[in-house]
PDB file of C-alpha atoms in Angstrom:
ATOM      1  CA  UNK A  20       0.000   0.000   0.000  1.00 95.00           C
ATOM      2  CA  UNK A  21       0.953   3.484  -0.294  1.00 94.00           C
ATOM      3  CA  UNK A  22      -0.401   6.556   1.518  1.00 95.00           C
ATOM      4  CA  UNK A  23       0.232  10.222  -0.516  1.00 91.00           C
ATOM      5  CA  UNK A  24       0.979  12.838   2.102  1.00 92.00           C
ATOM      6  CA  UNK A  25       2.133  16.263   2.582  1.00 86.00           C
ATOM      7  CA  UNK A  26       4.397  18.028   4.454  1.00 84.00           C
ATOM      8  CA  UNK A  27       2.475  20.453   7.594  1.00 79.00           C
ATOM      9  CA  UNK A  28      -0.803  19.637   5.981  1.00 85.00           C
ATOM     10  CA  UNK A  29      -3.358  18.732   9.351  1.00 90.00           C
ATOM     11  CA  UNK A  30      -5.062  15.415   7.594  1.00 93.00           C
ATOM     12  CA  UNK A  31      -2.155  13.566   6.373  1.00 94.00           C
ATOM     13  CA  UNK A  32      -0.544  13.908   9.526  1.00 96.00           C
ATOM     14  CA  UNK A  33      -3.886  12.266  11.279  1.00 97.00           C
ATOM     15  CA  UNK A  34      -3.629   9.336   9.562  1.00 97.00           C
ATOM     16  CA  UNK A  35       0.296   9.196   9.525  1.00 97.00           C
ATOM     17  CA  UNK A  36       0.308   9.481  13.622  1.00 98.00           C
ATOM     18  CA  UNK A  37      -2.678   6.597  13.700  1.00 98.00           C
ATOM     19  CA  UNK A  38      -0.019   4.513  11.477  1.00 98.00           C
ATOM     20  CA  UNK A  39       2.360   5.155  14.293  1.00 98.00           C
ATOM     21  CA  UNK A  40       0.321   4.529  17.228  1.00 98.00           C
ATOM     22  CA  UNK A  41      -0.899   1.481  15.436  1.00 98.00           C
ATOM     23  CA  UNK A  42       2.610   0.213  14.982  1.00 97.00           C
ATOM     24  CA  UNK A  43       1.975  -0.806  10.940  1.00 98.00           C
ATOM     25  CA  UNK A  44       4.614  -1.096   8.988  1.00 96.00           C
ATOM     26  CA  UNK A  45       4.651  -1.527   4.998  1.00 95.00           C
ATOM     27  CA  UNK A  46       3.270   1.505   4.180  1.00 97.00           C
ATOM     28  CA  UNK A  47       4.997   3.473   2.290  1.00 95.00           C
ATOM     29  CA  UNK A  48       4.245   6.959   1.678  1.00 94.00           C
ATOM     30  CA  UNK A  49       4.556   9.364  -0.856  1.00 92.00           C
ATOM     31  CA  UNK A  50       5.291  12.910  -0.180  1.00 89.00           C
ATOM     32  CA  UNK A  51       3.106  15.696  -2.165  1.00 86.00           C
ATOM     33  CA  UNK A  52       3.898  19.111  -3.037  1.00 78.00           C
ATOM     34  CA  UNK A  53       0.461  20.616  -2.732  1.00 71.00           C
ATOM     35  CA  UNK A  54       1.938  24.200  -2.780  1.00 62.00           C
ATOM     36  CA  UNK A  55       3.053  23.370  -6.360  1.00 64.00           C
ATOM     37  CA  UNK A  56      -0.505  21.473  -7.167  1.00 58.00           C
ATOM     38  CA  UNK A  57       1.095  18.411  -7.807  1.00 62.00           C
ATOM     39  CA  UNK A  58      -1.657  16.718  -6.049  1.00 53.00           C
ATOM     40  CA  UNK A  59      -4.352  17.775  -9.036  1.00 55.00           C
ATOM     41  CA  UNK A  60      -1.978  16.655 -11.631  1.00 55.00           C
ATOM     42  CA  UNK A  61      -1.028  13.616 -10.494  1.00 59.00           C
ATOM     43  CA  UNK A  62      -2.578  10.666 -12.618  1.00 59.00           C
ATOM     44  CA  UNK A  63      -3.696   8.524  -9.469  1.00 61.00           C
ATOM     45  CA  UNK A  64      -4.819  11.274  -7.074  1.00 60.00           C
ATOM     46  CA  UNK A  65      -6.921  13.605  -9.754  1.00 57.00           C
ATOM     47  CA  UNK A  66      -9.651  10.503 -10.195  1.00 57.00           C
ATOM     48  CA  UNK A  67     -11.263  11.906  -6.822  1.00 58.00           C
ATOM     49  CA  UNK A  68     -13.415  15.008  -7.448  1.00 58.00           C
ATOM     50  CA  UNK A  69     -11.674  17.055  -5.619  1.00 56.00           C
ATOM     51  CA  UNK A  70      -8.072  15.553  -5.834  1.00 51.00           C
ATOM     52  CA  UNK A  71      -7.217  16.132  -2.122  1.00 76.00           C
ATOM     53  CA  UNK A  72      -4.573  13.949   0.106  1.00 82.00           C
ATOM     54  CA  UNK A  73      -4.258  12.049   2.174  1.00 91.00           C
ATOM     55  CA  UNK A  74      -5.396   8.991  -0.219  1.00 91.00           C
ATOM     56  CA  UNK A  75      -4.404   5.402   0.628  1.00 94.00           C
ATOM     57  CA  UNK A  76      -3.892   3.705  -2.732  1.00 92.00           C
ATOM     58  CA  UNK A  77      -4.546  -0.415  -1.780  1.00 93.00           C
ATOM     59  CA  UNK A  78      -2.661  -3.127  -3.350  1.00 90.00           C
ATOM     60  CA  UNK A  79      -5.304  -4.060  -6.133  1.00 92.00           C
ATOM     61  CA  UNK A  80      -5.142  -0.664  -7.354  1.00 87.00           C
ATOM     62  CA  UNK A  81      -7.920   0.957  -5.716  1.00 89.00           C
ATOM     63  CA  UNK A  82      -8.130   4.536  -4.011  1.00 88.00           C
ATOM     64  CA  UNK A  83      -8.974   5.380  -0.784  1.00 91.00           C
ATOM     65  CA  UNK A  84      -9.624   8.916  -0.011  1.00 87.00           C
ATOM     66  CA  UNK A  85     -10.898  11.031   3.502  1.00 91.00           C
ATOM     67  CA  UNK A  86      -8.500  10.601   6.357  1.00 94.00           C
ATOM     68  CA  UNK A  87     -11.261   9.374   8.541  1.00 95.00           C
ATOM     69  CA  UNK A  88     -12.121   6.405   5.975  1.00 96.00           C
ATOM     70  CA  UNK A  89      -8.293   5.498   5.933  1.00 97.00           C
ATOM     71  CA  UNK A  90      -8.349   5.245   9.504  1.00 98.00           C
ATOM     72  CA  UNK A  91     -11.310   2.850  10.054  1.00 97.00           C
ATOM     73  CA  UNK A  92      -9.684   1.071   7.150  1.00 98.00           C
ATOM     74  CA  UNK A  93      -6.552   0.542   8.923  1.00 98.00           C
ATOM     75  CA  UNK A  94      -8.408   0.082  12.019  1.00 98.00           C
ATOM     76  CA  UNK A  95     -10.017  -3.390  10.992  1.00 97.00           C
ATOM     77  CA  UNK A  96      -6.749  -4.459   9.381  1.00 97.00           C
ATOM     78  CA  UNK A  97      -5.201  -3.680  12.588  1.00 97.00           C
ATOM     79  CA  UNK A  98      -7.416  -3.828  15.426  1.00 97.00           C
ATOM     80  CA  UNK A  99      -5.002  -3.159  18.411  1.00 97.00           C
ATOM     81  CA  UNK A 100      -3.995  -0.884  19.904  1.00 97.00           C
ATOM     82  CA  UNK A 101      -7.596  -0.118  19.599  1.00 97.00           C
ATOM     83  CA  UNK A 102      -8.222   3.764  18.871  1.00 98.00           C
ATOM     84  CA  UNK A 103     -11.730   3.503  17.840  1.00 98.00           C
ATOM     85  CA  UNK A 104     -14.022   1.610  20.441  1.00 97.00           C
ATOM     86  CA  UNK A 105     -13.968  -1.721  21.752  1.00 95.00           C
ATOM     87  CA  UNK A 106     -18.250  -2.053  21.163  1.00 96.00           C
ATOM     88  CA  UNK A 107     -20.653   0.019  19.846  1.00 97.00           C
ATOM     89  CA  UNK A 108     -21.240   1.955  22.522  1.00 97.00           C
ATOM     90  CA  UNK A 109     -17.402   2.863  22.913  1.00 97.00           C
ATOM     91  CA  UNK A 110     -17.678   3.674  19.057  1.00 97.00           C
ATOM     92  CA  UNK A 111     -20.160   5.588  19.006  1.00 98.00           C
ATOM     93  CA  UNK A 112     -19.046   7.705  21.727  1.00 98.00           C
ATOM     94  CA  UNK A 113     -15.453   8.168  19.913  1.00 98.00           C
ATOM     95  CA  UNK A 114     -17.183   9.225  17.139  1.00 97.00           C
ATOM     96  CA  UNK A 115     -18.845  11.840  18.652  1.00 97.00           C
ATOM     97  CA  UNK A 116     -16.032  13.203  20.029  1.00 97.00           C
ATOM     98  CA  UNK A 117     -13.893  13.073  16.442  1.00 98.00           C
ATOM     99  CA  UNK A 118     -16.398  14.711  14.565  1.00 96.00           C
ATOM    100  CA  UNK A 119     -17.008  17.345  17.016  1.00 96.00           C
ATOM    101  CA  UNK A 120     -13.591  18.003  16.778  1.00 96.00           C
ATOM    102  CA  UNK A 121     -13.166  17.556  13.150  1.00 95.00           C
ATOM    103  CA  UNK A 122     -16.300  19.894  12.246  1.00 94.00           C
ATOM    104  CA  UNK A 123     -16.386  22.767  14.736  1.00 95.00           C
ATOM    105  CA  UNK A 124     -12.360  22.908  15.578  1.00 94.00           C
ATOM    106  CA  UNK A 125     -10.501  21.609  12.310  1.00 94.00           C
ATOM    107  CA  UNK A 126     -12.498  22.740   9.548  1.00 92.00           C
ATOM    108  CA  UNK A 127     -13.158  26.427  11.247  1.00 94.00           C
ATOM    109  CA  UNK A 128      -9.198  26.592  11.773  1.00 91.00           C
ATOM    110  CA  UNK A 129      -8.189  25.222   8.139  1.00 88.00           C
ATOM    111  CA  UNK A 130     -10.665  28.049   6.794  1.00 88.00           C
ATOM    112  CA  UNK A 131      -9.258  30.481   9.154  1.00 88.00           C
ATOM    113  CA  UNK A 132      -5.652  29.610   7.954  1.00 83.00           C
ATOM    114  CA  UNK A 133      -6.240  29.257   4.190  1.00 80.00           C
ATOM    115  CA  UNK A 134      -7.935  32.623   4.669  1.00 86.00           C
ATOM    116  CA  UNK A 135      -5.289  34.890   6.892  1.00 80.00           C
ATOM    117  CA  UNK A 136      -2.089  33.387   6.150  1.00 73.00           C
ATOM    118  CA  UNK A 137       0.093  34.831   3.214  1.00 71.00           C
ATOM    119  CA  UNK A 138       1.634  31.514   2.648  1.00 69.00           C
ATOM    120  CA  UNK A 139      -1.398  29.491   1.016  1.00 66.00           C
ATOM    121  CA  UNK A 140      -2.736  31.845  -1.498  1.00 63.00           C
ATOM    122  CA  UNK A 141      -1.650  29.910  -3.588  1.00 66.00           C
ATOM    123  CA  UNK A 142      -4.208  27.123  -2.684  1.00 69.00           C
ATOM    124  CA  UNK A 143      -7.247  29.732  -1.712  1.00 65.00           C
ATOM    125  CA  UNK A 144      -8.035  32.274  -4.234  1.00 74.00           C
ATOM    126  CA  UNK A 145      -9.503  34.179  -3.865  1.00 84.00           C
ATOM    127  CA  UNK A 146      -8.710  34.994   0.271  1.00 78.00           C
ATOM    128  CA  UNK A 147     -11.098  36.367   2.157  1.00 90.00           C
ATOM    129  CA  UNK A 148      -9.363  37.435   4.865  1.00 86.00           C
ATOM    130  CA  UNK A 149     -12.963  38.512   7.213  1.00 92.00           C
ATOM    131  CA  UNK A 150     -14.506  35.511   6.609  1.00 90.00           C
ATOM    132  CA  UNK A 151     -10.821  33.301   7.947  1.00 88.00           C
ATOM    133  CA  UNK A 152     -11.236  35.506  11.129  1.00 91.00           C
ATOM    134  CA  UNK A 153     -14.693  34.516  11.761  1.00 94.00           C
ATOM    135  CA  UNK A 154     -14.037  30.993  11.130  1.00 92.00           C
ATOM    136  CA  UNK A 155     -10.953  31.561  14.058  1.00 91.00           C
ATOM    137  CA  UNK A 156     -13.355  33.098  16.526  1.00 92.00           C
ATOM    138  CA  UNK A 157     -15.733  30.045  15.839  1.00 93.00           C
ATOM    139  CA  UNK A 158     -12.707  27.838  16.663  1.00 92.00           C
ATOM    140  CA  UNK A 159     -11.656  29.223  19.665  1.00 92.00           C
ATOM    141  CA  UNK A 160     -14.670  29.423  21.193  1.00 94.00           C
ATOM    142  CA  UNK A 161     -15.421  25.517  20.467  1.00 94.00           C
ATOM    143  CA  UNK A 162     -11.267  25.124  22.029  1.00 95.00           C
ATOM    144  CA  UNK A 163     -12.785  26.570  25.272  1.00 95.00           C
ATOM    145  CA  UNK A 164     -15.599  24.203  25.070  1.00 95.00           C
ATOM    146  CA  UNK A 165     -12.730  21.453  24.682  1.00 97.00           C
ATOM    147  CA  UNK A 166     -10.471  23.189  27.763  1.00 97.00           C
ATOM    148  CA  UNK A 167     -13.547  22.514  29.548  1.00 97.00           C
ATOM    149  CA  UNK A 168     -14.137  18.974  28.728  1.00 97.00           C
ATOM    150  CA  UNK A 169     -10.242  18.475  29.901  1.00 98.00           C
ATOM    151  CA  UNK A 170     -10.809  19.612  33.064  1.00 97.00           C
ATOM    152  CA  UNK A 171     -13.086  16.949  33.511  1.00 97.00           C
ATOM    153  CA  UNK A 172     -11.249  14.242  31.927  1.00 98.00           C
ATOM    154  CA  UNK A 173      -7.382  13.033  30.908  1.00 98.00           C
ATOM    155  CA  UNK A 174      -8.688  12.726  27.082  1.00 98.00           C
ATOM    156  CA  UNK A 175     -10.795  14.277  24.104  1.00 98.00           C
ATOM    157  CA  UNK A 176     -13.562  11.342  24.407  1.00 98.00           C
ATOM    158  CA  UNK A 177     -12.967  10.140  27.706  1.00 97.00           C
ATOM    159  CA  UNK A 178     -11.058   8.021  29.884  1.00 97.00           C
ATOM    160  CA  UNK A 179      -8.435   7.005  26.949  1.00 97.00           C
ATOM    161  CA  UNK A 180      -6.240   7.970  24.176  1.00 98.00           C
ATOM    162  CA  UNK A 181      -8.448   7.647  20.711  1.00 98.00           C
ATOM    163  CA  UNK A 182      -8.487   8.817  17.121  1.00 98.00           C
ATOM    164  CA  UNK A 183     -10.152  11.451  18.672  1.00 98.00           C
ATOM    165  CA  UNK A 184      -6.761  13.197  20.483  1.00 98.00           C
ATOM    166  CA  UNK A 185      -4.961  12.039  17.200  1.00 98.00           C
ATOM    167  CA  UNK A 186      -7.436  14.694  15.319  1.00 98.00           C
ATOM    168  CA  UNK A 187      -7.364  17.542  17.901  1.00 97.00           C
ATOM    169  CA  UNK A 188      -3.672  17.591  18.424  1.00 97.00           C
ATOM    170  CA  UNK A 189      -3.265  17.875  14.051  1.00 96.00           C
ATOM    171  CA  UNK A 190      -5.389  20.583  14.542  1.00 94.00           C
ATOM    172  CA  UNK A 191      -4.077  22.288  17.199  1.00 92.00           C
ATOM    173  CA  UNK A 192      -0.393  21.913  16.076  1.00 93.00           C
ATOM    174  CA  UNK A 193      -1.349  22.950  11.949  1.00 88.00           C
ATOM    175  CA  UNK A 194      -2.957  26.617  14.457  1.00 86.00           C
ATOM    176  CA  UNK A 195       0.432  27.566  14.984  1.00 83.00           C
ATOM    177  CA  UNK A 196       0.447  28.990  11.545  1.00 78.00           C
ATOM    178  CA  UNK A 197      -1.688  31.750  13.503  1.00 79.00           C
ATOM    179  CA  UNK A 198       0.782  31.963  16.272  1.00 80.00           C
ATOM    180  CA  UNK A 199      -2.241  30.429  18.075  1.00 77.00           C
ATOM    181  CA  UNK A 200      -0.858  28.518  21.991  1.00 77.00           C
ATOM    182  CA  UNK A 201      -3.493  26.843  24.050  1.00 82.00           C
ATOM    183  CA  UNK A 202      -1.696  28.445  27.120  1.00 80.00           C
ATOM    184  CA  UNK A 203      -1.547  31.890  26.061  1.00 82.00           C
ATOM    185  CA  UNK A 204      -5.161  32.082  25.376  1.00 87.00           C
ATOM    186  CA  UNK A 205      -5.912  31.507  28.291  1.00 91.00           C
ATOM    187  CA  UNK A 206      -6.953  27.502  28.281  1.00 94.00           C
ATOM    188  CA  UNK A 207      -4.649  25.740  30.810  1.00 95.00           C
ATOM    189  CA  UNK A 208      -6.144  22.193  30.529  1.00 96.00           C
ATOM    190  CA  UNK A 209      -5.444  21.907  26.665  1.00 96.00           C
ATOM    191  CA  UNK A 210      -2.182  23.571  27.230  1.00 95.00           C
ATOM    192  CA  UNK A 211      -1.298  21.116  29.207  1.00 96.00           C
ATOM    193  CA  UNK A 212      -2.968  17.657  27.107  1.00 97.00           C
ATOM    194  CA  UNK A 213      -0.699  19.128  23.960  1.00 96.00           C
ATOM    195  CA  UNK A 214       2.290  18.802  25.922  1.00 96.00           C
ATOM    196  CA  UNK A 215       0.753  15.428  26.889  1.00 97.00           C
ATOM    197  CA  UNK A 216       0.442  14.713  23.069  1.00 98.00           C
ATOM    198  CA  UNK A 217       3.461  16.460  21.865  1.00 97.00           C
ATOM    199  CA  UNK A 218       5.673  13.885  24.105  1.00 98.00           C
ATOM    200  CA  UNK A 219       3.901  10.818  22.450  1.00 98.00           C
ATOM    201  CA  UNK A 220       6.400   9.572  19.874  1.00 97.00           C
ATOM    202  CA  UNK A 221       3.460   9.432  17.080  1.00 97.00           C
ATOM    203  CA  UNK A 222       3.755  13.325  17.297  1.00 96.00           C
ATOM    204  CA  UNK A 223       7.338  12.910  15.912  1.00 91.00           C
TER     205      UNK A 223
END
């Protein structure tokens, strides 16, 4: 198998820590230049609509796109560690947790960065630079929402290190393109879960 990644990109770097947490071996990956659009002419990566990485390509030749869908992938291949939910229940929960994440931290952030930040016009054109600052004030008040839930307990969805962490750490590390620190705005708990995160060797 081979998994096409980039270099700072948040998504590719979800699925790349999973590998690592997972322990799998045999993957190898690919490294993409989006900045230079070599992900939209690329003959393998342009079938998908929108021609985005991180996309697993399987060893019969078929593509695998959405970091999410590589993951669960992977998971069943791989089933321990577990980092998805031992039952339904569990899963379900996890879930929850990942897509709250994913929708009202990740996405808000990515717009907010693709927005604001000089260095990818080149992938958003036009900017609009109001509309990236919005999308940051959305984020950070969902990351106080998340400070909160940390106060309460050691992980994103609970009691244990999931997918879930995997996706809010991505996140939280690709914000430093806005010079953005959990503990210098003022949200101690998450301040000190990334450093929790940071010291995993997945983060590496």
């Amino acid at each position: 198998m081979k998994l096409y990644v980039s270099e700072r990109a948040p998504n590719p770097r979800r699925v790349q820590m999973f590998i690592a947490e997972k322990g799998i071996t045999g993957i190898e990956q690919v490294l993409v230049d989006i900045n230079a659009h070599e992900h939209r002419a690329h003959p393998l990566l342009s079938r998908g609509p929108m021609a985005r990485i991180p996309v697993l390509e399987l060893g019969d030749g078929r593509v695998l796109s959405e970091s999410r869908a590589i993951c669960t992938y992977l998971e069943g291949l791989h089933p321990e560690p577990d980092l998805m939910g031992r039952n339904a229940e569990e899963r379900a929960f996890i879930e929850m947790a990942d897509r709250q994440v994913e929708w009202s931290i990740t996405l808000p952030l990515a717009q907010a960065i693709r927005h604001q930040h000089p260095g990818l016009a080149v992938l958003e054109q036009p900017q609009f630079p109001d509309f990236g600052a919005s999308q940051q004030a959305k984020a950070l008040e969902t990351l106080r929402w998340l400070d909160a839930q940390l106060q309460r307990q050691p992980w994103v969805a609970g009691e244990r290190f999931t997918i879930a962490d995997i996706t809010a750490f991505c996140t939280i590390e690709f914000a430093r393109l806005l010079k953005w620190k959990p503990a210098e705005l003022g949200l101690p708990a998450l301040a000190a879960w990334r450093d929790r995160m940071a010291a995993r060797p997945s983060a590496a």
